mmCIF file of C-alpha atoms in Angstrom:
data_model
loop_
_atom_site.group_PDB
_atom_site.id
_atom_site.type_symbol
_atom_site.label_atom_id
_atom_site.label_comp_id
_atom_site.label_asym_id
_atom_site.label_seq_id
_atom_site.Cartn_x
_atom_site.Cartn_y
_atom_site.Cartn_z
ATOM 1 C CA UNK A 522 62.338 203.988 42.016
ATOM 2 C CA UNK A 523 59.136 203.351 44.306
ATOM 3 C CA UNK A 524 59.495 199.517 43.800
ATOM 4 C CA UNK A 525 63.105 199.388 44.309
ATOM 5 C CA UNK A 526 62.296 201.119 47.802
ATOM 6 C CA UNK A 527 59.081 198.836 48.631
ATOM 7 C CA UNK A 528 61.841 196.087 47.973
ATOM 8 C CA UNK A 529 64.653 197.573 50.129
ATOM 9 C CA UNK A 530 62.090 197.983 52.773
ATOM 10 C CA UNK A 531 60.455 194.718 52.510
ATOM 11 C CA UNK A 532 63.735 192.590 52.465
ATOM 12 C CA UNK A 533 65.177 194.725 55.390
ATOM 13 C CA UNK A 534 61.831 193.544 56.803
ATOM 14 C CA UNK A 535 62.333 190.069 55.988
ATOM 15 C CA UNK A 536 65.782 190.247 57.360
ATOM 16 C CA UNK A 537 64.702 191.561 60.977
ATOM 17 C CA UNK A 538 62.063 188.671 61.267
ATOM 18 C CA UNK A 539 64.833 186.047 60.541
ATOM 19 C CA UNK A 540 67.186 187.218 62.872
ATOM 20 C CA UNK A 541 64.650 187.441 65.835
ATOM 21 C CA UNK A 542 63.816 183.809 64.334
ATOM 22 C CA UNK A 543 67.004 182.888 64.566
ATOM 23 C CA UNK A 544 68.289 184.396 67.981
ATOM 24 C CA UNK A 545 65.002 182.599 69.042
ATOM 25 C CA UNK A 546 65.877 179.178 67.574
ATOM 26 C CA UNK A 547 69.385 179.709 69.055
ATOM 27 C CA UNK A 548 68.087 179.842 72.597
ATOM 28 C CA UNK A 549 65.637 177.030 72.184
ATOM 29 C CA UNK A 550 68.949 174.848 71.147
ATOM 30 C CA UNK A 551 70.858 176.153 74.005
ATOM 31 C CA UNK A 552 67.500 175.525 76.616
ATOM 32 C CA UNK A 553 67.292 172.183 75.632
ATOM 33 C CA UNK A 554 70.567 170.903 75.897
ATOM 34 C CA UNK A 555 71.390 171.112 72.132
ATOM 35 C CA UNK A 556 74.439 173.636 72.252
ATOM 36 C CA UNK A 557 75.945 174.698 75.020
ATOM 37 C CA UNK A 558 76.001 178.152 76.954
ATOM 38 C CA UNK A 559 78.815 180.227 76.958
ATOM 39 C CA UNK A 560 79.810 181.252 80.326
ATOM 40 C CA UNK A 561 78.512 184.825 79.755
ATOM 41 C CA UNK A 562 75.377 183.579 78.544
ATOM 42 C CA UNK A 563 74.663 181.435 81.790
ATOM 43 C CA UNK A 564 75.542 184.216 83.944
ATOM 44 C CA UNK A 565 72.819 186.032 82.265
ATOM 45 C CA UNK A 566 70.361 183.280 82.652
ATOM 46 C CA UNK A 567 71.626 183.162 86.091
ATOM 47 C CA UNK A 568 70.516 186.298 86.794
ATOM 48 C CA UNK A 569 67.824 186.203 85.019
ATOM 49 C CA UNK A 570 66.288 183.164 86.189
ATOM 50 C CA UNK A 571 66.466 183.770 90.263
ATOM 51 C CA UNK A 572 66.077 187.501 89.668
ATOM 52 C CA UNK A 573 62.240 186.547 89.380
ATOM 53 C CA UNK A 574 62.263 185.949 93.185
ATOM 54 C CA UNK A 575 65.590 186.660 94.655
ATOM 55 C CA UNK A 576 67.570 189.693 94.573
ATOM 56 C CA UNK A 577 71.175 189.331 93.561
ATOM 57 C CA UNK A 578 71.857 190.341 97.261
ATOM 58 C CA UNK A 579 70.367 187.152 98.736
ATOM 59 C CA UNK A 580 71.478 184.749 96.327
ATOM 60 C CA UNK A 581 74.865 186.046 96.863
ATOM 61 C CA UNK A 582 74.719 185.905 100.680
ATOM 62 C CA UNK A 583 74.013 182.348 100.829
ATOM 63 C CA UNK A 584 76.661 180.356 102.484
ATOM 64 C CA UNK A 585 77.105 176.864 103.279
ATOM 65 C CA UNK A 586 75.905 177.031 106.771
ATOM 66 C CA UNK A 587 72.806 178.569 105.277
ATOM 67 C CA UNK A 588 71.385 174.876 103.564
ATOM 68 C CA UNK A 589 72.110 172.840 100.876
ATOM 69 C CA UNK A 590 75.124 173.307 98.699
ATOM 70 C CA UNK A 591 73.718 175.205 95.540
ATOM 71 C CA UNK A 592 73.204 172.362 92.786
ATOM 72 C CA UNK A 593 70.782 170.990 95.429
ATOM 73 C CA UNK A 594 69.237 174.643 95.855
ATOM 74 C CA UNK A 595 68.594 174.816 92.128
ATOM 75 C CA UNK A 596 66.969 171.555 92.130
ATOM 76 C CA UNK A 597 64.562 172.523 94.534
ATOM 77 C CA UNK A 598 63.491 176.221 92.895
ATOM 78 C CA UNK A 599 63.092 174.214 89.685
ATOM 79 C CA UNK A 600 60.213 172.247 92.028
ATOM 80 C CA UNK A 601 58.998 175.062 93.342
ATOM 81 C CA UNK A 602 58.054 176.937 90.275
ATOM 82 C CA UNK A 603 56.623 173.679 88.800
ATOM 83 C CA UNK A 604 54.306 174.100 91.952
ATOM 84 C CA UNK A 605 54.013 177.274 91.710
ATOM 85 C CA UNK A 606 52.691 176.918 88.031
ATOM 86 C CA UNK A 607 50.594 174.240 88.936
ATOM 87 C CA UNK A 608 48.796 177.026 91.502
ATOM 88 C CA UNK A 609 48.207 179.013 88.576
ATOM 89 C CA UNK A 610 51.211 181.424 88.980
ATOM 90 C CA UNK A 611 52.162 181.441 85.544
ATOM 91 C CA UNK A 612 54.422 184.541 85.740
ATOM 92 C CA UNK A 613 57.324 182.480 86.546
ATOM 93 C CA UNK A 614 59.280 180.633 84.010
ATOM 94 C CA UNK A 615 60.003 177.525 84.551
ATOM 95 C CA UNK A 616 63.775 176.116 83.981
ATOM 96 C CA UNK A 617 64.866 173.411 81.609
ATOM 97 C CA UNK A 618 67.414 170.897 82.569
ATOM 98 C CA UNK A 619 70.204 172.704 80.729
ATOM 99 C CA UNK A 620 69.182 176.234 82.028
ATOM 100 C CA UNK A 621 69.529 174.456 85.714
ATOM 101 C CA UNK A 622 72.840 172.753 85.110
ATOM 102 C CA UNK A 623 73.893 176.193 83.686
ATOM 103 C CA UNK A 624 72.290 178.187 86.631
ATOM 104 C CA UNK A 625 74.452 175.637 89.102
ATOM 105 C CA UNK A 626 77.561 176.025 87.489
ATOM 106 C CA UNK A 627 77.279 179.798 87.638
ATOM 107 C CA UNK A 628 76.400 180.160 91.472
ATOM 108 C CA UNK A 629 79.022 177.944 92.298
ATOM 109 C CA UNK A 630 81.521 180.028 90.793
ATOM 110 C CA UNK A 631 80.499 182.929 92.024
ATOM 111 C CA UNK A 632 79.005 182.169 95.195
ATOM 112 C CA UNK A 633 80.587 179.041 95.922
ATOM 113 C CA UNK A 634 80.668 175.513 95.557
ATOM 114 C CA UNK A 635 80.413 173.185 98.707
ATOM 115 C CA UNK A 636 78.847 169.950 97.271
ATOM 116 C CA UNK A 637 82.458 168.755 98.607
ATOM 117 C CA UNK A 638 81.419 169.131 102.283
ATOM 118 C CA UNK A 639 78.412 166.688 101.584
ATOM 119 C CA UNK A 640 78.283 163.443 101.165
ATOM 120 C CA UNK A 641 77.730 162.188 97.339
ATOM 121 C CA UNK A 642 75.114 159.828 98.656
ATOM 122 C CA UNK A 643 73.029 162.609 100.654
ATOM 123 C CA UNK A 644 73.287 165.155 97.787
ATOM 124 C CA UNK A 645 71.809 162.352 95.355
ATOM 125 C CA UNK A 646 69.208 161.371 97.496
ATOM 126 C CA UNK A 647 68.377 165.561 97.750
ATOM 127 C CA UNK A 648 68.486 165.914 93.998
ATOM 128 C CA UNK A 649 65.410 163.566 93.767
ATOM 129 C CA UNK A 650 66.627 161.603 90.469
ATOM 130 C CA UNK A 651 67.169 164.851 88.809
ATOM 131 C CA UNK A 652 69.193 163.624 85.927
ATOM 132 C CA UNK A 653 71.164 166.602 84.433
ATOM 133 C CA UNK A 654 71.826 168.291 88.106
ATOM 134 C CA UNK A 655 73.317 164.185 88.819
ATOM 135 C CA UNK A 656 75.194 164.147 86.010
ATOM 136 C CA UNK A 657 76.712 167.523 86.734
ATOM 137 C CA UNK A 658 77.298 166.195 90.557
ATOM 138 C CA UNK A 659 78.962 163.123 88.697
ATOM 139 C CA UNK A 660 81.635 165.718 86.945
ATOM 140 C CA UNK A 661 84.496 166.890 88.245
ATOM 141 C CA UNK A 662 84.334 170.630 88.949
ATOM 142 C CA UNK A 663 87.216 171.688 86.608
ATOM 143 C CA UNK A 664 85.695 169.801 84.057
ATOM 144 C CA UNK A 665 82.550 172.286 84.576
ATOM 145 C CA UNK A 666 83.013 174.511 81.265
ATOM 146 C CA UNK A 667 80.796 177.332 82.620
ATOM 147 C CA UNK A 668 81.721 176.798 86.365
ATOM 148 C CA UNK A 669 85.640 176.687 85.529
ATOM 149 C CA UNK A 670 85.658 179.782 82.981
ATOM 150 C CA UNK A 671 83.555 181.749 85.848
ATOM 151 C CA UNK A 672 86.388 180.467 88.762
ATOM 152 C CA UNK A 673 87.721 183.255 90.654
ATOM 153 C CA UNK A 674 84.617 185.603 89.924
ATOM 154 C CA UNK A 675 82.449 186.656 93.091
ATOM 155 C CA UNK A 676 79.005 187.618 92.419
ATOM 156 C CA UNK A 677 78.781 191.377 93.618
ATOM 157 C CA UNK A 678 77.876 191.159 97.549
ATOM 158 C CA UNK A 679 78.760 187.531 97.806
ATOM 159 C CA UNK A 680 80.556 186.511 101.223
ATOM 160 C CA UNK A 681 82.965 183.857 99.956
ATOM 161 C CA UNK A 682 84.059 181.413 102.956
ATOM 162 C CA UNK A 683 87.054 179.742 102.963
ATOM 163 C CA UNK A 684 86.683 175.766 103.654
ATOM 164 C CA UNK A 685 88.813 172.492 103.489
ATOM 165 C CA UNK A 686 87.469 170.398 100.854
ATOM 166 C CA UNK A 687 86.015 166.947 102.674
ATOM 167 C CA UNK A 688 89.166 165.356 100.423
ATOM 168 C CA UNK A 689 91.453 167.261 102.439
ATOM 169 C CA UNK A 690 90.623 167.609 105.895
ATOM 170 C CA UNK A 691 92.464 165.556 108.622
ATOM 171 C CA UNK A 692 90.695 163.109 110.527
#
């Protein structure tokens, strides 16, 4: 009876380690570009990610007036926390290329997405040879998986503006 429990225990043991093994290895796939993020997974990240120096409120107040459309904004935080590192603030974690085309599609969704008011050439030259955030400039927004399943969501607080896509304004 005693070594049918040590057994019971030590498999259920066993069992926990694998699955934080596994959840692990999951995310490690999904960081480096191996599998993809579902769009409720990226939100998270999202959140996640900026919530280490922004507050949802300020992220979702950003508007097109304010700077850069946002696949140019998350260019430039994944600079600045390489810096940052570099300074010996280690606290913040850094993003990988798929966390930062993930973190794009998501703010564009729900914040907005004005890489349309922009030239292509500009935001390329602003993106710094940034090859993922490129590539995702390169894709048509509806063929965005995370950014089209998250269309029509507004990240709590955001001020969406209305605008007339560069493609269909009047001269």
């Amino acid at each position: 009876m005693k070594t049918k429990i040590i057994i019971l225990v030590g498999l259920a043991v066993l069992l926990a380690f694998a699955g934080v093994f596994w959840r692990d290895a999951l995310e490690k796939l999904k960081a480096d570009g191996y599998m993809a993020y579902t769009p409720a997974e990226a939100e998270a990240l999202a959140y996640t990610k900026c919530g280490q120096c922004h507050n949802t409120d300020r992220i979702a107040k950003y508007c097109m007036r304010c700077g850069p459309p946002l696949i140019v904004v998350v260019h430039n935080m994944k600079s600045l926390i390489r810096l940052e590192r570099e300074k010996g603030r280690h606290g913040l974690e850094s993003y990988t290329d798929a966390q930062a085309v993930a973190i794009a599609q998501v703010w564009n969704a729900q914040v907005g997405n004005w890489e349309d008011t922009w030239r292509a050439k500009d935001l390329a030259k602003l993106l710094e040879g940034d090859k993922a955030l490129l590539k995702l400039l390169d894709t048509p927004v509806k063929q965005r998986p995370i950014e089209a399943a998250l269309a029509g969501r507004t990240a709590p607080g955001a001020y969406k503006e209305e605008h007339t896509p560069a493609s269909q304004s009047k001269p």
